[in-house]
Amino acid sequence: MSPRGGGWLLAVALLAAACGGEDGAPGAPEIAMVFAASSLTGPFSELGEMLKEDEEAEVRFNFLSSSDLATQIEQGASADVFASADETNMQRVVDAGVAEGAPEVFARNRLAIAVRPGNPEGIGSLADLADEGLVVSLCNGECPAGQYARAALDAAGVEVEPDSLESEVKAVITRVATGEADAGIVYATDVIAADGEVEGVDIPPGENVIATYPIVVLESAPAAGRAFVDLVTSPEGRRVLARYGFRPR
Amino acid sequence: MLAAGGLAATFLALPLLGLLVRAPWGALGSHLASAEVRSALGLSLVCSLTATLVCLVLGVPLAWVLARAEFPGRGLLRGVATLPLVLPPVVGGVALLLALGRLGLVGRWLESLFGVRLFGTPAGVVIAEAFVALPLLVLTVEGALRAFDRRYEDAAATLGASRWYAFRRVTLPALAPSLVAGGVLAWARALGEFGATITFAGNLPGRTQTVPIAVYVELQKGIEDAIVLSLVLVAVSLAVLVGLRDRWFPAP
Amino acid sequence: MSLSASIEVRLDGLHLDVRLGVSTGETLVVLGPNGAGKTTLLRSLAGLLPLRGRVVLDGETLEDSAAGVRVPTERRPIGFVFQDYLLFPRMSVEDNVAFGLRARGAGRETSRREARAWLERVGLGDKAAARPSALSGGQAQRVALARALAISPRLLLLDEPLAALDAGARGEVRRELRRHLSSFPGTRLLVTHDPVEAVALGDRLVVIEHGRVVQEGAPEELGRRPRSPYVATLVGLNLARGRADGDVVELASGAVLTAAARAKGDVLVALPPRAIALYRSRPEGSPRNVWRARVEALDVGRESVRVHLGDPLPVVAEVTAAALADLEVRAGDELWASVKASEVELYPA
């Protein structure tokens, strides 16, 4: 091969290597990729910061609805840790054979109704959502929040025709905040995280649904992944989660 | 040049090949027959065609103004008309919400005065699709108008034609190829629109869940159903685009 | 006058300022070089350009800028034949001819019949269903004419009707056009830069240059007494300016000529090239106008030669090839030239 041709090949190889790797400089600890349900955005981001400061282990996050994440992992996405908002999607990942060890439940959540600040439509309970004049937004049937919401509505015997099905629960918050929807069913933690953009209407325990959040390390995960899971399940982790409205397991 | 062209063709064909290879051919029949697929497809076709009509009705006059009228700020108007083309579709959707959403600039009046709500309705889908597709039609028709020799209109006038008659019988037929080309472009754009539609109109099977949105939702379940729907859209689009090729693009 | 127009138009550096009149049944040809304003004149008469002035046709005021009257183009009883015909490309020939009738509200069948009749009249009855792109230049010109005549206009405007044709087709088409024009009962105004066309088709000529009328009259009149170098060149005459006193005229160049006519003051002098005789040595005898000149250039034709002479009297002499051979002359030589006084045309400037 002529010197020119060799030079080209080297350049292409370097480029490929640069684009392919996510790792930092050689010698530094590997960064772990955490796939987590979008309702965990608040607490997990904070825990990620803590991990970096205390143990100098670095994680990066991909927050989406648990069903989206499960699909991505099934298709071979390079995740190191998976935290789901329900057991069903965790099971998909386990079935895909990429989990290392058994998943661990680390938190619980419950549902709430999100409305615009001031509750202009005067919504008080799930039954009010049946009003056809209201624009209601729910998470779609695939995402855990959507399934939980359906379960709660069924249990309460309320028939609701949603006007839009969102792909993740944060999007339901957005719909209510922008005013397109009058109400939506979200996690209680989402209302807290919304920081005043929406107001929460409690769903009584009898009608409410408990959401279980499992977490697992995936195969070939770097040390940072294990470190993160340990932090999440530690008392410190529990404190952070509690601040965001999550309940202990 | 051939090699580069071949590379480009491969680049375009490869994803299509991926779809074809991974498709669950065995289960295709049952998937296609499902109510969700049919409803998404039907909604997509109806809304995209309606949006194309809207683009034609609004776009031709706008193209006329941009090509013929002389006024200060014409450049700005053209910029505004082209904007949806460069805006990320989701941004377009957000902008539409701010204007026509329930709390939007105009939207609030729509609801309080006429009880009209666009979110969650097929009408909302049509508006979102028309918004992103309009620039394509306007630019195509404006180009054709500029290229059109206005002396034909002079000739028509000397023969006694009113301006409207001349437009109808001389200018419009000359514009026909550009109307078809622009219409097809707009339709294709409308059919494939996702970001603006889901942001502005939401997602509800049967009312606002077009095929692109259905694919996205299916993807959350697993890739198989998404592939089927994607293939359906590709097949329909190809059928129309290939079918239209020569017949409707007459030489001037 | 069935058409009387006095118009002023300023467009792209051209300042058109003309006054003209055409009688019914007359073909007026406006002759001028490119850029003189001929097309602008026609377009403004048609109402396609704004103008300052008045246009009155058969007593009806089509435009009067002072009074704020302006009849829009589509309501003027005019027919316009454009230089490149502008046949509507997406319509059949028949639909083209019928266009004006339909536009004015005539029914489809009636218009078709009329159109077909007109196509027969111009000899293109068999082309009714054809597309304009399938026609030859001459055929397209005839269709354009038929289209303009089908609406029975009172004023027919033609913009260089033969310019788009190649030289071969021109003669034939010109003869046909003359026939159609003479059978058209209304007023006809034609513009061209081709003097042959002008003389062949026009009853009266108007010459414009740089937006102004420089001469008007019957074709022969122009030929004999050109008033501008352009016209003179067109008709092949030598033209010069001078001051006359009686039958002697002193030219601007200093030369003095004796002419056939008598005049006083500023005059134009016209010398036909053929009237200038050339000699190797000074001629004896009667010619009163004799001078010595240098041969600047020779245009050798098949049977005649144009000899360009320099100071003191820059003119072109035309001699037979045989005569030139006898003279054995080349560019740069000096010759003697003479012209009879009776051939020197003199007229007030």
mmCIF file of C-alpha atoms in Angstrom, chain A residues 93-212:
data_model
loop_
_atom_site.group_PDB
_atom_site.id
_atom_site.type_symbol
_atom_site.label_atom_id
_atom_site.label_comp_id
_atom_site.label_asym_id
_atom_site.label_seq_id
_atom_site.Cartn_x
_atom_site.Cartn_y
_atom_site.Cartn_z
ATOM 1 C CA VAL A 93 -34.545 -7.381 30.679
ATOM 2 C CA VAL A 94 -33.983 -10.456 32.840
ATOM 3 C CA ASP A 95 -35.513 -12.596 30.092
ATOM 4 C CA ALA A 96 -33.129 -11.061 27.621
ATOM 5 C CA GLY A 97 -30.357 -12.660 29.669
ATOM 6 C CA VAL A 98 -28.313 -9.539 30.301
ATOM 7 C CA ALA A 99 -28.861 -9.137 34.027
ATOM 8 C CA GLU A 100 -26.133 -9.965 36.501
ATOM 9 C CA GLY A 101 -27.687 -11.338 39.624
ATOM 10 C CA ALA A 102 -31.247 -10.810 40.811
ATOM 11 C CA PRO A 103 -33.006 -7.458 40.681
ATOM 12 C CA GLU A 104 -33.555 -5.638 43.975
ATOM 13 C CA VAL A 105 -36.567 -3.494 44.845
ATOM 14 C CA PHE A 106 -35.260 -0.194 46.213
ATOM 15 C CA ALA A 107 -38.238 2.130 46.392
ATOM 16 C CA ARG A 108 -41.951 2.471 46.078
ATOM 17 C CA ASN A 109 -44.115 5.172 44.611
ATOM 18 C CA ARG A 110 -47.770 5.959 44.448
ATOM 19 C CA LEU A 111 -50.014 7.798 42.033
ATOM 20 C CA ALA A 112 -51.480 11.272 42.190
ATOM 21 C CA ILE A 113 -53.645 13.417 39.922
ATOM 22 C CA ALA A 114 -51.828 16.383 38.419
ATOM 23 C CA VAL A 115 -53.829 19.558 37.764
ATOM 24 C CA ARG A 116 -52.987 23.162 36.946
ATOM 25 C CA PRO A 117 -51.954 25.305 39.895
ATOM 26 C CA GLY A 118 -55.051 26.529 41.657
ATOM 27 C CA ASN A 119 -57.018 23.482 40.485
ATOM 28 C CA PRO A 120 -59.329 25.589 38.284
ATOM 29 C CA GLU A 121 -61.517 22.652 37.336
ATOM 30 C CA GLY A 122 -62.001 21.693 40.964
ATOM 31 C CA ILE A 123 -60.943 18.079 40.608
ATOM 32 C CA GLY A 124 -61.106 16.155 43.860
ATOM 33 C CA SER A 125 -60.917 12.465 43.008
ATOM 34 C CA LEU A 126 -60.490 9.877 40.304
ATOM 35 C CA ALA A 127 -64.235 9.881 39.752
ATOM 36 C CA ASP A 128 -64.087 13.525 38.600
ATOM 37 C CA LEU A 129 -61.875 12.475 35.700
ATOM 38 C CA ALA A 130 -64.818 10.717 34.084
ATOM 39 C CA ASP A 131 -66.264 14.119 33.144
ATOM 40 C CA GLU A 132 -66.278 14.196 29.346
ATOM 41 C CA GLY A 133 -65.682 17.924 29.241
ATOM 42 C CA LEU A 134 -62.278 17.462 30.823
ATOM 43 C CA VAL A 135 -59.166 16.915 28.783
ATOM 44 C CA VAL A 136 -57.311 14.045 30.428
ATOM 45 C CA SER A 137 -53.802 12.850 29.678
ATOM 46 C CA LEU A 138 -52.447 9.472 30.714
ATOM 47 C CA CYS A 139 -49.280 7.565 30.120
ATOM 48 C CA ASN A 140 -49.796 5.026 27.343
ATOM 49 C CA GLY A 141 -50.465 1.360 27.933
ATOM 50 C CA GLU A 142 -46.835 0.382 27.650
ATOM 51 C CA CYS A 143 -45.291 2.563 30.281
ATOM 52 C CA PRO A 144 -45.625 1.497 33.924
ATOM 53 C CA ALA A 145 -47.338 4.724 34.986
ATOM 54 C CA GLY A 146 -49.985 4.099 32.378
ATOM 55 C CA GLN A 147 -50.583 0.576 33.543
ATOM 56 C CA TYR A 148 -50.716 1.644 37.168
ATOM 57 C CA ALA A 149 -53.172 4.423 36.267
ATOM 58 C CA ARG A 150 -55.459 1.996 34.464
ATOM 59 C CA ALA A 151 -55.309 -0.355 37.424
ATOM 60 C CA ALA A 152 -56.251 2.453 39.787
ATOM 61 C CA LEU A 153 -59.135 3.627 37.592
ATOM 62 C CA ASP A 154 -60.427 0.067 37.254
ATOM 63 C CA ALA A 155 -60.206 -0.470 40.970
ATOM 64 C CA ALA A 156 -62.172 2.736 41.556
ATOM 65 C CA GLY A 157 -64.712 1.739 38.943
ATOM 66 C CA VAL A 158 -64.138 4.940 36.968
ATOM 67 C CA GLU A 159 -64.326 4.988 33.180
ATOM 68 C CA VAL A 160 -62.067 7.589 31.659
ATOM 69 C CA GLU A 161 -61.508 8.298 27.983
ATOM 70 C CA PRO A 162 -58.129 9.976 27.816
ATOM 71 C CA ASP A 163 -57.544 12.570 25.133
ATOM 72 C CA SER A 164 -53.896 11.781 24.719
ATOM 73 C CA LEU A 165 -51.555 8.965 25.672
ATOM 74 C CA GLU A 166 -48.017 10.056 26.418
ATOM 75 C CA SER A 167 -44.935 7.899 26.059
ATOM 76 C CA GLU A 168 -43.506 8.769 29.458
ATOM 77 C CA VAL A 169 -44.925 10.142 32.664
ATOM 78 C CA LYS A 170 -42.926 13.367 32.524
ATOM 79 C CA ALA A 171 -44.784 14.159 29.315
ATOM 80 C CA VAL A 172 -48.082 13.916 31.194
ATOM 81 C CA ILE A 173 -46.816 16.546 33.618
ATOM 82 C CA THR A 174 -45.882 18.744 30.639
ATOM 83 C CA ARG A 175 -49.348 18.405 29.107
ATOM 84 C CA VAL A 176 -50.978 19.562 32.321
ATOM 85 C CA ALA A 177 -48.418 22.312 32.882
ATOM 86 C CA THR A 178 -48.888 23.782 29.391
ATOM 87 C CA GLY A 179 -52.623 23.639 29.755
ATOM 88 C CA GLU A 180 -53.428 21.239 26.940
ATOM 89 C CA ALA A 181 -54.689 18.749 29.511
ATOM 90 C CA ASP A 182 -56.828 19.638 32.498
ATOM 91 C CA ALA A 183 -55.645 16.632 34.456
ATOM 92 C CA GLY A 184 -53.325 13.639 34.260
ATOM 93 C CA ILE A 185 -52.413 10.674 36.414
ATOM 94 C CA VAL A 186 -48.762 10.692 37.398
ATOM 95 C CA TYR A 187 -46.533 9.559 40.235
ATOM 96 C CA ALA A 188 -46.721 11.536 43.456
ATOM 97 C CA THR A 189 -42.956 12.072 43.101
ATOM 98 C CA ASP A 190 -43.508 13.733 39.728
ATOM 99 C CA VAL A 191 -45.774 16.334 41.302
ATOM 100 C CA ILE A 192 -43.052 17.171 43.811
ATOM 101 C CA ALA A 193 -40.426 17.263 41.082
ATOM 102 C CA ALA A 194 -42.590 19.588 39.001
ATOM 103 C CA ASP A 195 -41.823 22.294 41.513
ATOM 104 C CA GLY A 196 -45.056 24.234 41.350
ATOM 105 C CA GLU A 197 -45.781 23.837 37.659
ATOM 106 C CA VAL A 198 -48.588 21.499 38.568
ATOM 107 C CA GLU A 199 -50.589 20.859 41.674
ATOM 108 C CA GLY A 200 -51.259 17.390 43.032
ATOM 109 C CA VAL A 201 -54.601 15.931 44.070
ATOM 110 C CA ASP A 202 -54.215 12.981 46.395
ATOM 111 C CA ILE A 203 -55.665 9.611 45.552
ATOM 112 C CA PRO A 204 -56.812 7.869 48.724
ATOM 113 C CA PRO A 205 -54.979 4.622 49.618
ATOM 114 C CA GLY A 206 -58.033 2.558 48.862
ATOM 115 C CA GLU A 207 -57.958 3.644 45.225
ATOM 116 C CA ASN A 208 -54.254 4.192 44.869
ATOM 117 C CA VAL A 209 -51.703 1.765 43.455
ATOM 118 C CA ILE A 210 -48.235 1.077 44.803
ATOM 119 C CA ALA A 211 -45.492 1.093 42.201
ATOM 120 C CA THR A 212 -42.480 -1.068 42.868
#
